[in-house]
CSV table of N, CA, C and O in Angstrom, one decimal:
chain,number,residue,atom,x,y,z
A,30,MET,N,-8.9,-16.1,-12.8
A,30,MET,CA,-8.7,-16.4,-11.4
A,30,MET,C,-8.4,-15.2,-10.6
A,30,MET,O,-7.5,-14.4,-11.0
A,31,ARG,N,-9.0,-15.0,-9.5
A,31,ARG,CA,-8.7,-13.9,-8.6
A,31,ARG,C,-7.4,-14.1,-7.9
A,31,ARG,O,-7.0,-15.2,-7.7
A,32,GLY,N,-6.7,-12.9,-7.6
A,32,GLY,CA,-5.5,-13.0,-6.9
A,32,GLY,C,-5.7,-13.5,-5.5
A,32,GLY,O,-6.8,-13.2,-4.9
A,33,LEU,N,-4.8,-14.2,-4.9
A,33,LEU,CA,-4.9,-14.7,-3.6
A,33,LEU,C,-4.0,-14.0,-2.6
A,33,LEU,O,-2.8,-13.9,-2.9
A,34,LEU,N,-4.6,-13.4,-1.6
A,34,LEU,CA,-3.8,-12.7,-0.6
A,34,LEU,C,-4.1,-13.4,0.8
A,34,LEU,O,-5.3,-13.7,1.1
A,35,CYS,N,-3.1,-13.5,1.6
A,35,CYS,CA,-3.3,-14.1,2.9
A,35,CYS,C,-4.2,-13.1,3.7
A,35,CYS,O,-4.0,-11.9,3.6
A,36,ARG,N,-5.1,-13.6,4.5
A,36,ARG,CA,-6.0,-12.7,5.3
A,36,ARG,C,-5.2,-12.0,6.4
A,36,ARG,O,-5.7,-11.0,6.9
A,37,GLU,N,-4.1,-12.5,6.8
A,37,GLU,CA,-3.3,-11.9,7.9
A,37,GLU,C,-1.9,-11.4,7.3
A,37,GLU,O,-1.4,-12.1,6.5
A,38,LEU,N,-1.5,-10.3,7.8
A,38,LEU,CA,-0.2,-9.8,7.4
A,38,LEU,C,0.8,-10.5,8.4
A,38,LEU,O,0.8,-10.2,9.6
A,39,ILE,N,1.7,-11.3,8.0
A,39,ILE,CA,2.5,-12.1,8.8
A,39,ILE,C,4.0,-11.6,8.8
A,39,ILE,O,4.5,-11.4,7.7
A,40,GLY,N,4.5,-11.3,10.0
A,40,GLY,CA,5.9,-10.9,10.1
A,40,GLY,C,6.2,-9.5,9.5
A,40,GLY,O,7.4,-9.2,9.2
A,41,ARG,N,5.3,-8.7,9.5
A,41,ARG,CA,5.5,-7.3,8.9
A,41,ARG,C,5.0,-6.2,9.9
A,41,ARG,O,4.7,-5.1,9.5
A,42,ASP,N,5.0,-6.5,11.2
A,42,ASP,CA,4.5,-5.6,12.2
A,42,ASP,C,5.3,-4.3,12.1
A,42,ASP,O,4.7,-3.2,12.2
A,43,GLN,N,6.6,-4.3,12.1
A,43,GLN,CA,7.4,-3.1,12.1
A,43,GLN,C,7.2,-2.3,10.9
A,43,GLN,O,7.1,-1.1,11.0
A,44,VAL,N,7.1,-2.9,9.7
A,44,VAL,CA,6.9,-2.2,8.5
A,44,VAL,C,5.5,-1.6,8.4
A,44,VAL,O,5.3,-0.5,8.0
A,45,LEU,N,4.5,-2.4,8.9
A,45,LEU,CA,3.2,-1.9,8.9
A,45,LEU,C,3.1,-0.7,9.9
A,45,LEU,O,2.4,0.3,9.5
A,46,ASP,N,3.7,-0.8,11.0
A,46,ASP,CA,3.7,0.3,12.0
A,46,ASP,C,4.2,1.6,11.4
A,46,ASP,O,3.7,2.7,11.5
A,47,ALA,N,5.4,1.5,10.6
A,47,ALA,CA,6.0,2.6,10.0
A,47,ALA,C,5.1,3.2,8.9
A,47,ALA,O,4.9,4.4,8.8
A,48,ALA,N,4.4,2.3,8.1
A,48,ALA,CA,3.5,2.8,7.1
A,48,ALA,C,2.3,3.5,7.7
A,48,ALA,O,1.9,4.6,7.2
A,49,LEU,N,1.7,2.9,8.8
A,49,LEU,CA,0.6,3.6,9.4
A,49,LEU,C,0.9,4.9,10.1
A,49,LEU,O,0.1,5.8,10.2
A,50,THR,N,2.2,5.0,10.6
A,50,THR,CA,2.6,6.2,11.2
A,50,THR,C,2.7,7.3,10.1
A,50,THR,O,2.3,8.5,10.3
A,51,ALA,N,3.2,6.9,8.9
A,51,ALA,CA,3.2,7.9,7.8
A,51,ALA,C,1.8,8.3,7.4
A,51,ALA,O,1.6,9.4,7.1
A,52,LEU,N,0.9,7.3,7.4
A,52,LEU,CA,-0.5,7.6,7.0
A,52,LEU,C,-1.1,8.6,8.0
A,52,LEU,O,-1.8,9.5,7.6
A,53,ALA,N,-0.8,8.4,9.3
A,53,ALA,CA,-1.4,9.3,10.3
A,53,ALA,C,-0.8,10.7,10.2
A,53,ALA,O,-1.5,11.7,10.3
A,54,ALA,N,0.5,10.8,9.8
A,54,ALA,CA,1.1,12.1,9.6
A,54,ALA,C,0.4,12.8,8.4
A,54,ALA,O,0.2,14.0,8.5
A,55,ALA,N,0.2,12.0,7.4
A,55,ALA,CA,-0.5,12.6,6.2
A,55,ALA,C,-1.9,13.1,6.6
A,55,ALA,O,-2.3,14.2,6.1
A,56,GLU,N,-2.6,12.4,7.4
A,56,GLU,CA,-3.9,12.8,7.8
A,56,GLU,C,-3.8,14.1,8.6
A,56,GLU,O,-4.8,14.9,8.6
A,57,ARG,N,-2.7,14.3,9.3
A,57,ARG,CA,-2.6,15.6,10.0
A,57,ARG,C,-2.0,16.7,9.1
A,57,ARG,O,-1.8,17.8,9.6
A,58,GLY,N,-1.8,16.4,7.9
A,58,GLY,CA,-1.3,17.4,6.9
A,58,GLY,C,0.1,17.4,6.6
A,58,GLY,O,0.6,18.3,5.9
A,59,ALA,N,0.9,16.5,7.2
A,59,ALA,CA,2.3,16.5,7.0
A,59,ALA,C,2.6,15.8,5.6
A,59,ALA,O,2.0,14.7,5.3
A,60,GLY,N,3.4,16.3,4.8
A,60,GLY,CA,3.7,15.7,3.5
A,60,GLY,C,4.7,14.5,3.7
A,60,GLY,O,5.4,14.4,4.7
A,61,GLY,N,4.8,13.7,2.7
A,61,GLY,CA,5.7,12.6,2.7
A,61,GLY,C,5.4,11.6,1.7
A,61,GLY,O,4.5,11.8,0.9
A,62,VAL,N,6.2,10.6,1.6
A,62,VAL,CA,6.1,9.5,0.6
A,62,VAL,C,6.5,8.2,1.3
A,62,VAL,O,7.4,8.2,2.1
A,63,VAL,N,5.8,7.2,0.9
A,63,VAL,CA,6.2,5.8,1.3
A,63,VAL,C,6.4,5.0,0.1
A,63,VAL,O,5.6,4.9,-0.8
A,64,PHE,N,7.6,4.4,0.0
A,64,PHE,CA,7.9,3.5,-1.2
A,64,PHE,C,7.8,2.1,-0.7
A,64,PHE,O,8.3,1.8,0.4
A,65,VAL,N,7.1,1.3,-1.4
A,65,VAL,CA,7.0,-0.1,-1.1
A,65,VAL,C,7.7,-0.9,-2.2
A,65,VAL,O,7.2,-0.8,-3.4
A,66,SER,N,8.7,-1.5,-1.9
A,66,SER,CA,9.5,-2.3,-2.9
A,66,SER,C,10.0,-3.6,-2.3
A,66,SER,O,10.0,-3.8,-1.1
A,67,GLY,N,10.3,-4.5,-3.2
A,67,GLY,CA,10.9,-5.8,-2.7
A,67,GLY,C,10.7,-6.8,-3.8
A,67,GLY,O,10.0,-6.6,-4.8
A,68,GLU,N,11.2,-8.0,-3.5
A,68,GLU,CA,11.1,-9.1,-4.4
A,68,GLU,C,9.6,-9.6,-4.5
A,68,GLU,O,8.8,-9.3,-3.6
A,69,ALA,N,9.3,-10.3,-5.6
A,69,ALA,CA,8.0,-10.9,-5.8
A,69,ALA,C,7.7,-11.8,-4.6
A,69,ALA,O,8.5,-12.6,-4.2
A,70,GLY,N,6.5,-11.7,-4.1
A,70,GLY,CA,6.0,-12.6,-3.1
A,70,GLY,C,6.3,-12.2,-1.7
A,70,GLY,O,6.0,-13.0,-0.8
A,71,VAL,N,6.9,-11.0,-1.4
A,71,VAL,CA,7.2,-10.7,0.0
A,71,VAL,C,6.1,-10.0,0.7
A,71,VAL,O,6.3,-9.7,1.9
A,72,GLY,N,5.0,-9.7,0.0
A,72,GLY,CA,3.9,-9.1,0.7
A,72,GLY,C,3.7,-7.6,0.5
A,72,GLY,O,3.0,-6.9,1.2
A,73,LYS,N,4.2,-7.1,-0.7
A,73,LYS,CA,4.0,-5.7,-1.0
A,73,LYS,C,2.5,-5.3,-1.2
A,73,LYS,O,2.0,-4.4,-0.6
A,74,SER,N,1.8,-6.1,-2.0
A,74,SER,CA,0.4,-5.9,-2.2
A,74,SER,C,-0.4,-6.0,-0.9
A,74,SER,O,-1.4,-5.2,-0.7
A,75,ARG,N,-0.1,-6.9,-0.1
A,75,ARG,CA,-0.8,-7.1,1.2
A,75,ARG,C,-0.6,-5.9,2.1
A,75,ARG,O,-1.5,-5.4,2.7
A,76,LEU,N,0.6,-5.4,2.2
A,76,LEU,CA,1.0,-4.2,3.0
A,76,LEU,C,0.2,-3.0,2.4
A,76,LEU,O,-0.4,-2.3,3.2
A,77,VAL,N,0.2,-2.8,1.1
A,77,VAL,CA,-0.5,-1.7,0.6
A,77,VAL,C,-2.0,-1.8,0.8
A,77,VAL,O,-2.7,-0.8,1.1
A,78,GLY,N,-2.5,-3.0,0.8
A,78,GLY,CA,-3.9,-3.3,1.1
A,78,GLY,C,-4.3,-2.9,2.5
A,78,GLY,O,-5.4,-2.3,2.8
A,79,GLU,N,-3.4,-3.1,3.4
A,79,GLU,CA,-3.6,-2.7,4.8
A,79,GLU,C,-3.6,-1.2,4.9
A,79,GLU,O,-4.4,-0.6,5.7
A,80,MET,N,-2.7,-0.5,4.2
A,80,MET,CA,-2.7,0.9,4.2
A,80,MET,C,-3.9,1.5,3.6
A,80,MET,O,-4.5,2.5,4.1
A,81,VAL,N,-4.4,1.0,2.5
A,81,VAL,CA,-5.6,1.4,1.9
A,81,VAL,C,-6.8,1.3,2.8
A,81,VAL,O,-7.6,2.2,3.0
A,82,ALA,N,-6.9,0.1,3.5
A,82,ALA,CA,-8.0,-0.1,4.4
A,82,ALA,C,-8.0,0.9,5.5
A,82,ALA,O,-9.0,1.5,5.9
A,83,ALA,N,-6.8,1.2,6.1
A,83,ALA,CA,-6.6,2.2,7.2
A,83,ALA,C,-7.0,3.6,6.7
A,83,ALA,O,-7.7,4.3,7.4
A,84,ALA,N,-6.6,3.9,5.5
A,84,ALA,CA,-6.9,5.2,5.0
A,84,ALA,C,-8.4,5.4,4.8
A,84,ALA,O,-9.0,6.4,5.1
A,85,ARG,N,-9.1,4.4,4.2
A,85,ARG,CA,-10.5,4.4,4.0
A,85,ARG,C,-11.3,4.5,5.3
A,85,ARG,O,-12.3,5.2,5.4
A,86,GLU,N,-10.8,3.8,6.4
A,86,GLU,CA,-11.4,3.8,7.7
A,86,GLU,C,-11.4,5.2,8.3
A,86,GLU,O,-12.2,5.6,9.0
A,87,SER,N,-10.3,6.0,7.9
A,87,SER,CA,-10.2,7.4,8.4
A,87,SER,C,-10.8,8.4,7.4
A,87,SER,O,-10.6,9.6,7.5
A,88,SER,N,-11.5,7.9,6.4
A,88,SER,CA,-12.2,8.7,5.4
A,88,SER,C,-11.2,9.5,4.6
A,88,SER,O,-11.5,10.6,4.1
A,89,MET,N,-10.0,9.0,4.4
A,89,MET,CA,-9.0,9.7,3.6
A,89,MET,C,-9.2,9.2,2.1
A,89,MET,O,-9.5,8.1,1.9
A,90,PRO,N,-9.0,10.2,1.2
A,90,PRO,CA,-9.1,9.7,-0.2
A,90,PRO,C,-7.9,8.8,-0.6
A,90,PRO,O,-6.8,9.0,0.0
A,91,VAL,N,-8.2,7.9,-1.4
A,91,VAL,CA,-7.2,6.9,-1.8
A,91,VAL,C,-7.1,6.9,-3.4
A,91,VAL,O,-8.1,6.8,-4.0
A,92,LEU,N,-5.9,7.2,-3.9
A,92,LEU,CA,-5.7,7.3,-5.3
A,92,LEU,C,-4.9,6.1,-5.8
A,92,LEU,O,-4.0,5.7,-5.0
A,93,PHE,N,-5.1,5.6,-6.9
A,93,PHE,CA,-4.3,4.5,-7.5
A,93,PHE,C,-3.7,4.9,-8.8
A,93,PHE,O,-4.3,5.7,-9.6
A,94,GLY,N,-2.5,4.4,-9.1
A,94,GLY,CA,-1.9,4.7,-10.4
A,94,GLY,C,-1.1,3.5,-10.7
A,94,GLY,O,-0.9,2.5,-9.9
A,95,ARG,N,-0.6,3.5,-11.9
A,95,ARG,CA,0.3,2.4,-12.3
A,95,ARG,C,1.2,2.8,-13.5
A,95,ARG,O,0.9,3.8,-14.1
A,96,ALA,N,2.2,2.1,-13.7
A,96,ALA,CA,3.2,2.4,-14.7
A,96,ALA,C,3.1,1.4,-15.8
A,96,ALA,O,3.0,0.2,-15.5
A,97,VAL,N,3.2,1.8,-17.0
A,97,VAL,CA,3.2,0.8,-18.1
A,97,VAL,C,4.3,1.3,-19.1
A,97,VAL,O,4.6,2.5,-19.2
A,98,GLN,N,4.9,0.3,-19.8
A,98,GLN,CA,5.9,0.7,-20.8
A,98,GLN,C,5.2,1.1,-22.0
A,98,GLN,O,4.2,0.6,-22.4
A,99,ALA,N,5.7,2.2,-22.6
A,99,ALA,CA,5.1,2.8,-23.8
A,99,ALA,C,6.2,3.3,-24.7
A,99,ALA,O,7.2,3.8,-24.2
A,100,ASP,N,5.9,3.3,-26.0
A,100,ASP,CA,6.9,4.0,-26.9
A,100,ASP,C,7.0,5.5,-26.7
A,100,ASP,O,8.0,6.1,-26.9
A,101,VAL,N,5.9,6.1,-26.4
A,101,VAL,CA,5.8,7.5,-26.1
A,101,VAL,C,5.5,7.7,-24.6
A,101,VAL,O,4.5,7.1,-24.1
A,102,PRO,N,6.3,8.5,-23.9
A,102,PRO,CA,6.0,8.7,-22.5
A,102,PRO,C,4.6,9.3,-22.3
A,102,PRO,O,4.1,10.1,-23.0
A,103,VAL,N,3.9,8.8,-21.2
A,103,VAL,CA,2.6,9.2,-20.9
A,103,VAL,C,2.7,9.8,-19.5
A,103,VAL,O,3.2,9.2,-18.6
A,104,PRO,N,2.2,11.1,-19.3
A,104,PRO,CA,2.2,11.7,-18.0
A,104,PRO,C,1.3,11.0,-17.0
A,104,PRO,O,0.4,10.4,-17.4
């Protein structure tokens, strides 16, 4: 079953504005980092999806990574 995401980002205008401001700064060459954290179901994936879409619209490269538990650390 595919994951279900709401088509609209609801109640996150301020957070989205901050994320898009950081993205615009990165496009201008300013360094930085954006951490997206929170409880399950609060819209983290949806917010990141909006950021990815905005980056791709600006022809910015988008990289994905993930963390997994392992007995031996993996770089």
